[in-house]
Coordinates of C-alpha atoms in Angstrom, one line a residue:
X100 CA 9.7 -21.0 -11.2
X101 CA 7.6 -18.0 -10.2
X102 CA 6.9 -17.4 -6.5
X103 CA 8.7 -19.9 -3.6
X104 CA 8.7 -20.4 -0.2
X105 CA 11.6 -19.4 1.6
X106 CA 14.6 -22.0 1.7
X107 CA 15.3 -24.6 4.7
X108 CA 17.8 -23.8 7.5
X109 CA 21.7 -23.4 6.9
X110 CA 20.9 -23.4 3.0
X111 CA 22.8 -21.4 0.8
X112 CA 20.9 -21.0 -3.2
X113 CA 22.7 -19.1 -6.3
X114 CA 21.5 -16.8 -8.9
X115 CA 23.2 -14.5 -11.4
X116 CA 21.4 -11.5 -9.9
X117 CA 20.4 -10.9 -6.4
X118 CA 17.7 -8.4 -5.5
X119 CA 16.4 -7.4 -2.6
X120 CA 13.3 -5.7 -2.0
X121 CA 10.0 -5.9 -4.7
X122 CA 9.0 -2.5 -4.9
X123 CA 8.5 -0.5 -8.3
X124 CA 12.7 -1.0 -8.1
X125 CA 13.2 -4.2 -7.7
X126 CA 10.2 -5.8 -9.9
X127 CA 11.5 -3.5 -12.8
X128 CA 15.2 -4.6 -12.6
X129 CA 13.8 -8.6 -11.9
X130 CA 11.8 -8.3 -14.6
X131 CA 14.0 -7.1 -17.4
X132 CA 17.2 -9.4 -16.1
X133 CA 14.6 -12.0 -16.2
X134 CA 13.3 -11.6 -19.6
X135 CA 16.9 -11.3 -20.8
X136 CA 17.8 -14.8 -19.5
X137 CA 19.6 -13.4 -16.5
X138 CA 19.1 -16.4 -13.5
X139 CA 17.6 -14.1 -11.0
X140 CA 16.5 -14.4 -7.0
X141 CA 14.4 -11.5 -5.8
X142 CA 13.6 -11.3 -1.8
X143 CA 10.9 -9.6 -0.2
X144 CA 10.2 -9.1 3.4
X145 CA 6.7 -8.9 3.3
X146 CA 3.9 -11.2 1.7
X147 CA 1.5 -11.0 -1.1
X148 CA -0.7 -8.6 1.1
X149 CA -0.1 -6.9 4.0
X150 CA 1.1 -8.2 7.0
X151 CA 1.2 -6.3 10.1
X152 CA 4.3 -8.5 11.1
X153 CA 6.2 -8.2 8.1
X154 CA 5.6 -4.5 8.6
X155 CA 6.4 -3.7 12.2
X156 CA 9.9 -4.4 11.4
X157 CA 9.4 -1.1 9.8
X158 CA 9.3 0.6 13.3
X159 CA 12.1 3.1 14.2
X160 CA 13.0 6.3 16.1
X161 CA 12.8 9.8 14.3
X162 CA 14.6 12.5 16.1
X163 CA 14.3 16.6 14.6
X164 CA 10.9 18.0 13.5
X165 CA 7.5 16.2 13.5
X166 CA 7.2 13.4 11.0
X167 CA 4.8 10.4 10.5
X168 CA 7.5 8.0 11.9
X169 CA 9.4 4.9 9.8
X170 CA 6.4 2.5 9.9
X171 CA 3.6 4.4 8.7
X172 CA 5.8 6.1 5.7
X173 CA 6.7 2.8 4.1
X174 CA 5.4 -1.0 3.2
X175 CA 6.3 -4.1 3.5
X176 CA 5.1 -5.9 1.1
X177 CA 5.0 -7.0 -2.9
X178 CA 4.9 -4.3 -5.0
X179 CA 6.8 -2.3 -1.8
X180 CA 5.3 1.5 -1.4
X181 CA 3.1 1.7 -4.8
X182 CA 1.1 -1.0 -1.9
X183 CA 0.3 1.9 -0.1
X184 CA -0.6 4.5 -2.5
X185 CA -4.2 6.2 -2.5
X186 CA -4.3 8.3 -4.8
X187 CA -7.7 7.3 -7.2
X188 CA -7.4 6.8 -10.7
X189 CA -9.8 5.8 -13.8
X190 CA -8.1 2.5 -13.2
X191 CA -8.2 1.9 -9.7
X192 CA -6.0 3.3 -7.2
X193 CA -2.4 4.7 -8.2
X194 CA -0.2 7.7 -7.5
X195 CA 0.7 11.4 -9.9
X196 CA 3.4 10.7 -12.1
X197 CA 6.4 13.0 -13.1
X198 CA 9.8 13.2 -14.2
X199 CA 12.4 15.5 -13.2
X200 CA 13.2 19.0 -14.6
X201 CA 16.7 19.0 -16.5
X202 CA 17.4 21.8 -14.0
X203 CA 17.1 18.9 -11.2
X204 CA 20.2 17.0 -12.6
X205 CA 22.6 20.2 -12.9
X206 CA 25.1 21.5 -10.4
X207 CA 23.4 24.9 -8.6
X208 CA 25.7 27.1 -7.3
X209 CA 22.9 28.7 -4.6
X210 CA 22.2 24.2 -2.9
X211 CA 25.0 22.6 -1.9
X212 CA 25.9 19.0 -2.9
X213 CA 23.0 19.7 -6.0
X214 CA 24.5 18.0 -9.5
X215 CA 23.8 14.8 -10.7
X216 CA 26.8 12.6 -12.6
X217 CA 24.4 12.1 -15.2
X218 CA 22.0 14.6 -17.1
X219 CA 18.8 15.1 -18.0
X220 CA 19.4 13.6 -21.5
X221 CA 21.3 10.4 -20.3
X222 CA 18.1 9.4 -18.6
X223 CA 15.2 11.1 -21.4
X224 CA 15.1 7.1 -23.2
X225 CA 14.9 5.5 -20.5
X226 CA 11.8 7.9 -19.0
X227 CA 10.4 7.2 -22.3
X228 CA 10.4 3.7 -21.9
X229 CA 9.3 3.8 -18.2
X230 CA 6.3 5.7 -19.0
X231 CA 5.2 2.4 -21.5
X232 CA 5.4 0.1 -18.5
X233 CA 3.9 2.7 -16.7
X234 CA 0.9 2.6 -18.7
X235 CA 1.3 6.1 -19.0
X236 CA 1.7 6.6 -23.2
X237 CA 3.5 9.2 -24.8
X238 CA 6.2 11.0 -22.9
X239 CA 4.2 14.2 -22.8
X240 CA 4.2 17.0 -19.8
X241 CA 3.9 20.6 -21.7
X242 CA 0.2 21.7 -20.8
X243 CA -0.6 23.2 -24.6
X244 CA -1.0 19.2 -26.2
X245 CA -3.1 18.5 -23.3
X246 CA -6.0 21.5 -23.6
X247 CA -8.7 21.6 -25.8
X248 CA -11.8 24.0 -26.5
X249 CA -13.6 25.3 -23.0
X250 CA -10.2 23.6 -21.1
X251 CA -7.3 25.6 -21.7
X252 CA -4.4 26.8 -19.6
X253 CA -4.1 30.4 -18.0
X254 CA -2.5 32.1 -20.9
X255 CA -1.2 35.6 -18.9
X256 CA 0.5 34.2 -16.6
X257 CA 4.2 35.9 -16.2
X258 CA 7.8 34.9 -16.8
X259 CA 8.2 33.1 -13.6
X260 CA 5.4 30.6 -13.6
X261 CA 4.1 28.4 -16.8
X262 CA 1.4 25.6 -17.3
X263 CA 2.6 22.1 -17.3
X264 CA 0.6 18.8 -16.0
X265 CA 0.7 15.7 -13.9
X266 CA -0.2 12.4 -15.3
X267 CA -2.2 10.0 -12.9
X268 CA -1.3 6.0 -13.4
X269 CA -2.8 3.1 -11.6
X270 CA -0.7 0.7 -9.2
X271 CA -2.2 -2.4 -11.3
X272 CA -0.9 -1.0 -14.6
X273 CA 3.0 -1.1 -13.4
X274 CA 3.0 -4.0 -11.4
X275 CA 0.6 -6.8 -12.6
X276 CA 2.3 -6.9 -16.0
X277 CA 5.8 -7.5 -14.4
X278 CA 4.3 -9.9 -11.7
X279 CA 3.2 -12.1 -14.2
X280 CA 6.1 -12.1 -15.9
X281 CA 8.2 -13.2 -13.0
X282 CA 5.5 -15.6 -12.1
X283 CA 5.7 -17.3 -15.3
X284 CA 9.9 -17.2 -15.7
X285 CA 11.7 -20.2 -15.4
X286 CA 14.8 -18.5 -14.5
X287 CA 13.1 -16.2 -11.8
X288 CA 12.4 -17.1 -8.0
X289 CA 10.4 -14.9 -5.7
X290 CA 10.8 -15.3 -2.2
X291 CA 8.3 -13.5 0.3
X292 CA 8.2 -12.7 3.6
X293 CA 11.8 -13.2 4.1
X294 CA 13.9 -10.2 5.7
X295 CA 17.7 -9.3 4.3
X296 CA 19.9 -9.3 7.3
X297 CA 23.6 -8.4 6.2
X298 CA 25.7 -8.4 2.9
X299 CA 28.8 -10.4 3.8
X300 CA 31.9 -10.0 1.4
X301 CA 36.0 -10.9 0.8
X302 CA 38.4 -9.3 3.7
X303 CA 39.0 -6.1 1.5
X304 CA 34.8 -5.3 1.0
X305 CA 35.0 -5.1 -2.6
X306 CA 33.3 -8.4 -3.3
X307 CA 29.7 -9.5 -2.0
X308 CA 29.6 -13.2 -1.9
X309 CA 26.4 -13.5 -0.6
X310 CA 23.5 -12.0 1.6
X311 CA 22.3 -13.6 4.6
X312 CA 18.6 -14.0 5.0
X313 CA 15.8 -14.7 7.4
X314 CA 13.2 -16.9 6.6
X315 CA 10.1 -17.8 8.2
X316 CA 11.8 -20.0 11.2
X317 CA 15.0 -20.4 9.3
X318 CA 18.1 -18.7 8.4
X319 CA 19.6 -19.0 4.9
X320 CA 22.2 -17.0 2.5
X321 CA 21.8 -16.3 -1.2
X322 CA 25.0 -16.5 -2.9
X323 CA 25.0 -14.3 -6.1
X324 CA 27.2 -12.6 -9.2
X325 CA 25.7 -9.4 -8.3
X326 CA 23.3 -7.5 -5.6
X327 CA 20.9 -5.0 -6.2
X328 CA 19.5 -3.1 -2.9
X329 CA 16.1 -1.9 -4.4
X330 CA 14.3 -1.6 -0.4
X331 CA 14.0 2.1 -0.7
X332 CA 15.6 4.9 0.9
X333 CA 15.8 3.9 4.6
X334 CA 15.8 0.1 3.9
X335 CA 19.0 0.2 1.4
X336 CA 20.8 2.5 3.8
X337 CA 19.7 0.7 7.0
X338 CA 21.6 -3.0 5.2
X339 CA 24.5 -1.1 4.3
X340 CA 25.2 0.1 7.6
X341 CA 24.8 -3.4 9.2
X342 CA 27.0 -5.1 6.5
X343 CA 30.9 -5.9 6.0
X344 CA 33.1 -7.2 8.7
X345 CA 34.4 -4.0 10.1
X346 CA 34.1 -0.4 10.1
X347 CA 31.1 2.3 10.1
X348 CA 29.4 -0.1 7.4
X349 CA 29.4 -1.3 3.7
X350 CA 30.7 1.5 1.3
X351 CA 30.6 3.9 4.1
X352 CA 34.4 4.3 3.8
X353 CA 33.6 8.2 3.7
X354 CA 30.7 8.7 5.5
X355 CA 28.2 9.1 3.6
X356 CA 25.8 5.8 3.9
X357 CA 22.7 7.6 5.2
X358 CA 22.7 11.2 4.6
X359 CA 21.0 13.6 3.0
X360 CA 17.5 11.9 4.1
X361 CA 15.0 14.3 1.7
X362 CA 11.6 14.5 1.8
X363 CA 9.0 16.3 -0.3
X364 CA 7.2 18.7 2.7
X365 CA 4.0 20.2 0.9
X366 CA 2.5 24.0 1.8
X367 CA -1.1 25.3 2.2
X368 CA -1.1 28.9 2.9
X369 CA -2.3 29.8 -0.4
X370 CA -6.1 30.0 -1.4
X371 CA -7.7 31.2 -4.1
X372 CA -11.5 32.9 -4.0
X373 CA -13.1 33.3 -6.9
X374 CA -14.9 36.5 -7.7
X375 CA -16.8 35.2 -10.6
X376 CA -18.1 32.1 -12.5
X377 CA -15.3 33.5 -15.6
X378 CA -12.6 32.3 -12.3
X379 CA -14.0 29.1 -12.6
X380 CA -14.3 28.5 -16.4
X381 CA -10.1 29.4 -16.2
X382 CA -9.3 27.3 -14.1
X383 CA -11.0 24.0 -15.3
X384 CA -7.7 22.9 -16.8
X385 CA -6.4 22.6 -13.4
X386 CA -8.6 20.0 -12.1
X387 CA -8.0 15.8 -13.1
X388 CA -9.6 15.4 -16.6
X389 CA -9.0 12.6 -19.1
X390 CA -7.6 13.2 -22.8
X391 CA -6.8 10.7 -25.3
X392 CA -7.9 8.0 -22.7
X393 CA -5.5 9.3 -20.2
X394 CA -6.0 10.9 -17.0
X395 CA -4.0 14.6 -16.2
X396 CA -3.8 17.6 -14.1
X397 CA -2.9 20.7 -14.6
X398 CA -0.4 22.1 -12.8
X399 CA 1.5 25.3 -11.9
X400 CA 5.7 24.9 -12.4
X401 CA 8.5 27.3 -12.1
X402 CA 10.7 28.0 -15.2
X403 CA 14.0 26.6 -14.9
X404 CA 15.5 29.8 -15.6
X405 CA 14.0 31.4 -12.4
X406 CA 14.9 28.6 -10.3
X407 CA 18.8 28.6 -11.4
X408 CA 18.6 32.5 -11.7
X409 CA 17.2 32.8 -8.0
X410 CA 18.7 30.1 -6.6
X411 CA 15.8 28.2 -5.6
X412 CA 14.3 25.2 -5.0
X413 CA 12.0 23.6 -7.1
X414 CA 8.3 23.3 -6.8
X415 CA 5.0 22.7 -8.3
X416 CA 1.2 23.9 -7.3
X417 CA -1.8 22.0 -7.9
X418 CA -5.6 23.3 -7.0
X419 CA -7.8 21.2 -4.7
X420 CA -11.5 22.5 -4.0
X421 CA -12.7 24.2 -1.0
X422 CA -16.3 22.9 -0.3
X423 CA -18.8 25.7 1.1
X424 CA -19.3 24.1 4.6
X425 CA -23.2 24.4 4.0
X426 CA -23.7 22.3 1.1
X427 CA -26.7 20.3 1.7
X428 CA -26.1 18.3 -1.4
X429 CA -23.3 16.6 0.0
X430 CA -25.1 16.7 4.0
X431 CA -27.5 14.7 1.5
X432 CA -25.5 12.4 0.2
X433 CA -22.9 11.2 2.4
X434 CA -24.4 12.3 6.0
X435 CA -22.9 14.6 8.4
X436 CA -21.0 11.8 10.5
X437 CA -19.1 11.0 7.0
X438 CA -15.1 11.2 8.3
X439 CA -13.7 12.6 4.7
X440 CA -13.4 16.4 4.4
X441 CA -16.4 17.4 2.2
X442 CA -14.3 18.0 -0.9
X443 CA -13.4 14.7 -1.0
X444 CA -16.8 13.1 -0.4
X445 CA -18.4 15.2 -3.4
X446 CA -15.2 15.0 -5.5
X447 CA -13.8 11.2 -4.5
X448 CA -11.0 11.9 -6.9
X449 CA -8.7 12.8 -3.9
X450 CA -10.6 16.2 -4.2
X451 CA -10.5 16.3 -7.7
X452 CA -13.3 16.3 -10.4
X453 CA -14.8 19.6 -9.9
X454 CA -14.8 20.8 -13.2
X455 CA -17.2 18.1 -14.1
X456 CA -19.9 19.9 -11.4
X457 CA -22.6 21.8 -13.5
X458 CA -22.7 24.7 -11.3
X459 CA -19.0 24.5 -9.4
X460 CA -20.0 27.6 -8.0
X461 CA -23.1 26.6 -6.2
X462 CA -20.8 24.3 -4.0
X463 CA -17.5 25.6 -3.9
X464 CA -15.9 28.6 -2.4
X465 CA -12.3 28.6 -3.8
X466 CA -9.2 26.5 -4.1
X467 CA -6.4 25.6 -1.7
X468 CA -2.6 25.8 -3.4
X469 CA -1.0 23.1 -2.6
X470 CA 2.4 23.3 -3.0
X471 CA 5.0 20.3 -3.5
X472 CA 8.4 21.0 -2.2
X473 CA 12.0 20.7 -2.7
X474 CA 14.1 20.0 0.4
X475 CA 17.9 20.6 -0.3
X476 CA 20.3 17.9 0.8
X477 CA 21.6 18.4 4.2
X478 CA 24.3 15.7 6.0
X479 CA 22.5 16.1 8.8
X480 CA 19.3 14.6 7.6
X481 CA 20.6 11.1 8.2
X482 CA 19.3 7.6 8.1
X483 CA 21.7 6.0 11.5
X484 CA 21.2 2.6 13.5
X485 CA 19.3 2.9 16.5
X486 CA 20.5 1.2 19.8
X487 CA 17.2 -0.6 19.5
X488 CA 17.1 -4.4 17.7
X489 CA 14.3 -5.8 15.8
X490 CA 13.5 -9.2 16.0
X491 CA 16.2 -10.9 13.8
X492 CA 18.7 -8.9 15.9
X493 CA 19.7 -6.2 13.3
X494 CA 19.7 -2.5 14.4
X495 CA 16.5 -0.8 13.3
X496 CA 16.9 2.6 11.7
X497 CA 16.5 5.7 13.2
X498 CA 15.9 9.2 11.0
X499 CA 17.2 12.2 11.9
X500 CA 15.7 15.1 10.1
X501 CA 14.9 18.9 10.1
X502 CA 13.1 21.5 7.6
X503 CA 15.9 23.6 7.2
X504 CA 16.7 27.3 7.3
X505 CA 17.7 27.2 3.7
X506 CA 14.5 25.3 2.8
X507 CA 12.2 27.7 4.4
X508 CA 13.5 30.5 2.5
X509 CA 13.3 28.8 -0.4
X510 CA 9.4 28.2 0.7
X511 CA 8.7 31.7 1.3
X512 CA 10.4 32.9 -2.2
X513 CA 8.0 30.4 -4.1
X514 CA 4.9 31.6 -2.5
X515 CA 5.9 34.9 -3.1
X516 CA 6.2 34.2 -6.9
X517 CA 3.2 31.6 -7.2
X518 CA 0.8 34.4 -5.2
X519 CA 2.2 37.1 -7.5
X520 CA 1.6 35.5 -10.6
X521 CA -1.8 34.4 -10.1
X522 CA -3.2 37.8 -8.6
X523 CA -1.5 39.5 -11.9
X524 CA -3.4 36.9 -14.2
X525 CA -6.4 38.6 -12.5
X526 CA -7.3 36.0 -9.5
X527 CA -8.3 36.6 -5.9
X528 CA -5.5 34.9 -3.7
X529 CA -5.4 35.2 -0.1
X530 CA -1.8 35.2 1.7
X531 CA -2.4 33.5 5.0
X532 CA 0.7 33.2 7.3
X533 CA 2.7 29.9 6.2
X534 CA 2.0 27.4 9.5
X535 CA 4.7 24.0 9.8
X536 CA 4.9 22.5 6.2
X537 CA 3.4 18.5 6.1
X538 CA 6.8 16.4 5.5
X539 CA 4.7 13.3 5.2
X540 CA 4.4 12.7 1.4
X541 CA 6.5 9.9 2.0
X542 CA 8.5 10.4 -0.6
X543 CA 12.0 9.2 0.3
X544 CA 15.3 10.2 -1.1
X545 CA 18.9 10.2 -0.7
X546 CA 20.8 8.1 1.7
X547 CA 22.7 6.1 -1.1
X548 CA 23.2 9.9 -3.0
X549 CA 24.6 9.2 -6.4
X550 CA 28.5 11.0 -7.3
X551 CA 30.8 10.4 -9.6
X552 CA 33.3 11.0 -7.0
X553 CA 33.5 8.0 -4.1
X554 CA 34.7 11.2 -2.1
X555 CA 31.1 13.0 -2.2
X556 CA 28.7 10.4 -2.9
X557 CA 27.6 6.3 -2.1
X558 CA 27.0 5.1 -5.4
X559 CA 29.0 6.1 -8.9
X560 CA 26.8 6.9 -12.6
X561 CA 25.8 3.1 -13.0
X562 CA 24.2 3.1 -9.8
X563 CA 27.4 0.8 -8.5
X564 CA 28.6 1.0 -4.6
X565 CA 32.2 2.6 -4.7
X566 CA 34.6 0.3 -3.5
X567 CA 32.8 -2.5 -4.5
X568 CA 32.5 -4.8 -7.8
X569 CA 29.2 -6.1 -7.6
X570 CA 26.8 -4.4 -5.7
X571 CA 24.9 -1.7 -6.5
X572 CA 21.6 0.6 -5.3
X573 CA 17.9 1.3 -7.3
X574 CA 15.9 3.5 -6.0
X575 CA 15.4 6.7 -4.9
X576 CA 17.9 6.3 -2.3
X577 CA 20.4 7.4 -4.9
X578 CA 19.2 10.5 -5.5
X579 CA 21.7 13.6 -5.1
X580 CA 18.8 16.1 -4.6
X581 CA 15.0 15.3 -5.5
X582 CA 13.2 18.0 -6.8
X583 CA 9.6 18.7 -6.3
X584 CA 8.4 15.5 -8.8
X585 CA 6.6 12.0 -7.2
X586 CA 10.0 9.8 -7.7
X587 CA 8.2 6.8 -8.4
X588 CA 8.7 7.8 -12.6
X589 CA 11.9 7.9 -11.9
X590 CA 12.9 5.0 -9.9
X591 CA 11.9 3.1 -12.7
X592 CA 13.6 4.9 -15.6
X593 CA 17.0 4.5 -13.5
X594 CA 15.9 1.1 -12.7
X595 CA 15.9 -0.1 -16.2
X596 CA 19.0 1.8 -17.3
X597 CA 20.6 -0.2 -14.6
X598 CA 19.0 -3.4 -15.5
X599 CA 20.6 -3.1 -19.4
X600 CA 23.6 -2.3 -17.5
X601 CA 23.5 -5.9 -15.2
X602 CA 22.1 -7.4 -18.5
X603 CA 25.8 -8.3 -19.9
X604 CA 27.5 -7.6 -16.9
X605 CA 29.8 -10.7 -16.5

């Protein structure tokens, strides 16, 4: 049936599957259940393109440190936050992709509440088949099958640190593929720019009977076998909270519903100045190149013995150019009113594609280390409703959250390591003193945090509410602890494990 509009006043439509939110989440689980002959009904609260409407419901109060705010970190819209990405790829725009380390999953003595209920290996198939509808190929991340003659990883670097890559994917390649799909089901309906408002359920809260919704001018409910929250970290927490007929919310029964907020806060403080044109030559494997028809970076990792030894957190460095502020080519080409920084208007890759310059050295003067960070799970990183009501009445989200002590030890260790290892492998790295970190990746996590324990956690192994039959969370809002990597890899690889799990659930 593809794409509707949303239903008249008082009217209450049934599906197998409800869905709520069309993000990289919810088009993956919609798409599979649909293609299996599951009846599904997926909701989104924004349109086809952006609305500013649709998005302001967005807007809520962030108390702690300095962050972008609740509007400006998310989208409302089809497609969700892959909407908003801007990161420019060979096939338009799209984001880094990356999965998690096996150290990621397992219980670390040294961060509290770290430990998945599932490992590493339970999810490796399912990241395998994520990176197909990715558009990503093989499931390859070691740096050695990526270099090649005149392109080749630093090969001294110490124990600590090793080579590994990011793959870039564009937006189009994971969503238009499953868009179509549901466009063309006969068993699918895709309702836009209508908002979830509450999940009501039976007197005990362990069965959702349906989800009432808010249409454009009208009020409806969606009556379902099953629920799937896929509206991302703030969203997911934000309905449980409002939901079920009593108490501090919907499978909140120990507190939990909205903690452990994480973020992926990046660090600067690092250069490196090259002595020589040899500095370049080494380090042309860490710039964006293409192999085998696909696009990669190099990237700087920490062994997973050094972060469990050390008790760390995990992290990963990439090099971005440093333009020599002089360069008249770019003066030239762009004009000296241009608003991007000048590595990006000579490099339009998000400041990569240096290595492609005949004479980088004529126009560069280094490289910024630019460190991706992982922020430990902390209670009091919380998603809460405010006092304040949006426009269909529900309490809008507030965040509160803080760059802990704990993480900015972890921050300091990791430069320590990453400035060590590269001045032993022979480079020139200036230390300056670490400023504030940049929280605003807007990478979202937590919230929903996955245990196998209902005592320590919101959502069990299969991604299911505890205390409840039929509901369950996809998402990086069920993340126990999110390690350095761009979640967006995978949200879709639990997405689709859950999706086989709905696909014969009676």
């Amino acid at each position: 049936m593809g794409f509707e509009q949303s239903p008249a006043e008082g009217e209450t439509i049934e599906c197998a599957v409800c869905i709520i939110g069309a993000g990289p989440a919810g088009l993956t689980v919609a798409s599979v259940l649909a293609g299996a002959g599951r009846d599904v009904i997926l909701l989104e609260s924004g349109g086809t393109v952006y609305d500013p409407v649709a998005d302001s419901l967005n807007e809520g109060q962030v108390f702690g440190d300095p962050y972008a705010g609740l509007r400006a970190t998310r989208r409302r819209q089809l497609g969700g936050a892959a909407a908003a990405w801007n990161t420019r790829t060979q096939g338009g725009v799209g984001a880094k992709f990356v999965p998690l380390d096996p150290v990621d999953f397992e219980p670390r003595e040294a961060v509290a509440l770290s430990g998945w209920p599932i490992s590493f290996a339970d999810v490796a198939p399912w990241y395998v088949r994520a990176h197909a509808i990715c558009g990503l190929g093989a499931f390859v991340y070691d740096a050695e099958p990526w270099s090649g003659t005149g392109r080749e990883p630093l090969s001294d670097l110490e124990s600590s640190i090793v080579s590994r890559i990011y793959r870039f994917g564009s937006r189009e390649a994971l969503l238009e593929p499953m868009l179509r799909a549901l466009e063309d089901a006969s068993n699918a309906r895709v309702i836009t720019r209508v908002t979830a408002l509450a999940l009501e359920t039976d007197a005990a809260e362990r069965l959702v009977s349906r989800v009432r919704v808010a249409g454009r001018g009208a009020t409806f409910w969606v009556a379902a076998q099953h629920f799937v929250l896929c509206g991302g970290a703030v969203e997911n927490a934000r309905v449980l909270l409002a939901s079920g007929p009593s108490g501090p919310g919907l499978g909140n029964a120990r507190g939990w519903v909205g903690r452990c907020f994480m973020e992926h806060p990046r660090d600067a403080s690092l250069t490196i100045a090259p002595m020589s044109p040899t500095a370049f030559r080494r380090l042309r494997f860490y710039d964006a190149f293409e192999a085998d028809g696909f696009a990669v970076c190099g990237r700087f990792a920490i062994r997973e013995e050094v972060v469990r030894r050390e008790g760390l957190l995990n992290a990963s460095a990439t090099l971005l150019p440093i333009v020599r502020s002089g360069v008249q080519l770019v003066r030239r080409a762009f004009g000296p009113a241009a608003s991007q920084p000048l590595a990006e208007r000579l490099f339009p890759r998000g400041g990569h594609g240096w290595s492609a310059h005949p004479a980088p050295r004529t126009v560069l003067g280094g490289f910024r280390v630019l460190l991706n960070l992982e922020q430990a799970p902390d209670p009091e990183n919380r998603i809460v409703l405010s006092e304040q009501c949006d426009p269909h009445g529900v309490r809008r989200a507030a965040l509160h959250w803080q760059w802990r002590e704990r993480d900015e030890a972890s921050r300091h260790r990791v430069l320590g390591l990453v400035a060590s290892t590269l001045e032993r492998a022979g480079l020139n790295v200036v230390r300056h003193t670490p400023g504030p970190i940049d929280p605003n990746a807007h990478h979202h996590a937590g919230t929903t945090r996955m245990h196998g324990d209902p005592r320590l956690g919101v959502v069990d192994a299969d991604c299911r509410v505890h205390g409840t039959e039929n509901l369950y969370v996809a998402g990086a809002s069920v993340f126990p602890t999110a390690g350095y990597a761009n979640p967006v890899l995978t949200i879709v690889a639990l997405s689709l494990r859950l999706a086989e799990h709905l696909r014969t659930a009676p």
